[in-house]
Amino acid sequence: MEEKNTLEISHLGVSFFTRGGEVKAVNDVSICVPQGRIVGIVGESGCGKSMTARAVMGLVKRPGRIVGGEIRLDGREITTLTAREKRALRGSEVSMVFQEPMTSLNPVIRVGKQVEEALKVHRHVDRKEAKRLTLEMFEAVGIAEPEKRWGSYPHQLSGGLRQRVMIAMAMICRPRLLIADEPTTALDVTVEAQILRLMKGLCENGTSILLISHNLGVIAQVCDYVYVMYAGRIVEQADTFTLFQKPMHPYTAGLLGAVSSLRRGGDVLDTIPGVVPNLLHLPAGCSFSLRCAKCTAQCTGTMPELIQAGPEHMVRCLYAGEDDHTGSV
Ligand SMILES: Nc1ncnc2c1ncn2[C@@H]1O[C@H](COP(=O)(O)OP(=O)(O)OP(=O)(O)O)[C@@H](O)[C@H]1O
Ligand SMILES: [Mg+2]
């Protein structure tokens, strides 16, 4: 199957140089987003999802920096662009919905104006047309009374409305690549469904989407392909159907187990025991070994490679495929 990739991240490394040492927030991560597809990244807090996204946007801030790898957008290497070239890329070809909407909206400019400006800079439309398109987009992301909201300042809006303004701003330029970092976290399920439908529509018009979420339900609904991250690395990747049907890494199985126990009527999220290890003090061998019920002496010796487990299925576990991990945690 020959597919054109909009985004190709190869062996990306992002590290923070702290007093305690080098924190490898993103460690040898390779991700592809084919044109017109939605690709997901899933994993617990602190595993490197946002840093991967920020690296693509050219927005890793000190003390962090990209320490290795390549990022290609439509075949063009973008990590080596100048600050000015990166700015030009953002908003026109690549847009991002940030996890913290407040930090990316200007507090002293009316939200409608901000969205319009994004459109005018990157899409050369006149004022009247910009306003019309903005109101149309506000409506599409579920903002009631768009005319009234156009004139609001960010602090006058609820978290959910601010998030929708951010989504409108990211989508309005019809970017080649949209990176959405937990885009629907502050939204109720009805609005969430509406946003996810919008994303699918955008894809049908050729936009490629990298969707970051720790909500597996969201991932299952819209993603074609999923990467599972743990402690800075990819531990498993597969098309969505395969990943949910036949997870091979105990960590993926644990994430899925936590969701299905909720569905069974449990009211407490049955999480994987333990926490993500401190990235400065990772165990020798497999990073998940400390929390893994199937850990053996071999697991604590060497870091497993990401190996092929199926046609489009890769997994980083010495015992992948030896038995069915489904529901094992
Ligand atoms: N300013 C910083 N200094 C040192 N380390 C940092 C800094 N910012 C991030 N990190 C490291 O980068 C890791 C990855 O962070 P990232 O924001 O990518 O996580 P995430 O997967 O997006 O988590 P979440 O689900 O909570 O958004 C963190 O665990 C932390 O160790
Ligand atoms: Mg994050």
PDB file of N, CA and C in Angstrom, residues 236 238-248 312-313:
ATOM      1  N   GLU A 236       4.080   0.562  21.441  1.00  0.00           N
ATOM      2  CA  GLU A 236       3.280  -0.238  20.523  1.00  0.00           C
ATOM      3  C   GLU A 236       2.641   0.681  19.493  1.00  0.00           C
ATOM      4  N   ALA A 238      -0.186   0.322  15.971  1.00  0.00           N
ATOM      5  CA  ALA A 238      -0.981  -0.545  15.098  1.00  0.00           C
ATOM      6  C   ALA A 238      -2.160   0.241  14.564  1.00  0.00           C
ATOM      7  N   ASP A 239      -2.828  -0.311  13.553  1.00  0.00           N
ATOM      8  CA  ASP A 239      -4.070   0.316  13.126  1.00  0.00           C
ATOM      9  C   ASP A 239      -5.057   0.164  14.286  1.00  0.00           C
ATOM     10  N   THR A 240      -6.001   1.080  14.335  1.00  0.00           N
ATOM     11  CA  THR A 240      -6.860   1.179  15.520  1.00  0.00           C
ATOM     12  C   THR A 240      -7.563  -0.140  15.832  1.00  0.00           C
ATOM     13  N   PHE A 241      -8.076  -0.785  14.808  1.00  0.00           N
ATOM     14  CA  PHE A 241      -8.821  -2.026  15.028  1.00  0.00           C
ATOM     15  C   PHE A 241      -7.930  -3.076  15.690  1.00  0.00           C
ATOM     16  N   THR A 242      -6.749  -3.272  15.136  1.00  0.00           N
ATOM     17  CA  THR A 242      -5.824  -4.273  15.671  1.00  0.00           C
ATOM     18  C   THR A 242      -5.413  -3.938  17.103  1.00  0.00           C
ATOM     19  N   LEU A 243      -5.123  -2.652  17.327  1.00  0.00           N
ATOM     20  CA  LEU A 243      -4.669  -2.271  18.668  1.00  0.00           C
ATOM     21  C   LEU A 243      -5.725  -2.575  19.732  1.00  0.00           C
ATOM     22  N   PHE A 244      -6.974  -2.301  19.397  1.00  0.00           N
ATOM     23  CA  PHE A 244      -8.042  -2.528  20.374  1.00  0.00           C
ATOM     24  C   PHE A 244      -8.418  -4.007  20.467  1.00  0.00           C
ATOM     25  N   GLN A 245      -8.294  -4.731  19.354  1.00  0.00           N
ATOM     26  CA  GLN A 245      -8.650  -6.152  19.354  1.00  0.00           C
ATOM     27  C   GLN A 245      -7.551  -7.026  19.937  1.00  0.00           C
ATOM     28  N   LYS A 246      -6.305  -6.643  19.629  1.00  0.00           N
ATOM     29  CA  LYS A 246      -5.209  -7.544  19.952  1.00  0.00           C
ATOM     30  C   LYS A 246      -3.996  -6.766  20.454  1.00  0.00           C
ATOM     31  N   PRO A 247      -4.153  -6.073  21.588  1.00  0.00           N
ATOM     32  CA  PRO A 247      -3.003  -5.342  22.107  1.00  0.00           C
ATOM     33  C   PRO A 247      -1.921  -6.340  22.502  1.00  0.00           C
ATOM     34  N   MET A 248      -0.668  -6.039  22.206  1.00  0.00           N
ATOM     35  CA  MET A 248       0.391  -6.992  22.520  1.00  0.00           C
ATOM     36  C   MET A 248       1.296  -6.524  23.638  1.00  0.00           C
ATOM     37  N   GLU A 312       1.078  -4.188  10.086  1.00  0.00           N
ATOM     38  CA  GLU A 312       1.267  -2.780  10.452  1.00  0.00           C
ATOM     39  C   GLU A 312       1.294  -2.637  11.968  1.00  0.00           C
ATOM     40  N   HIS A 313       1.877  -3.630  12.600  1.00  0.00           N
ATOM     41  CA  HIS A 313       1.828  -3.707  14.053  1.00  0.00           C
ATOM     42  C   HIS A 313       3.249  -3.849  14.599  1.00  0.00           C
TER      43      HIS A 313
END
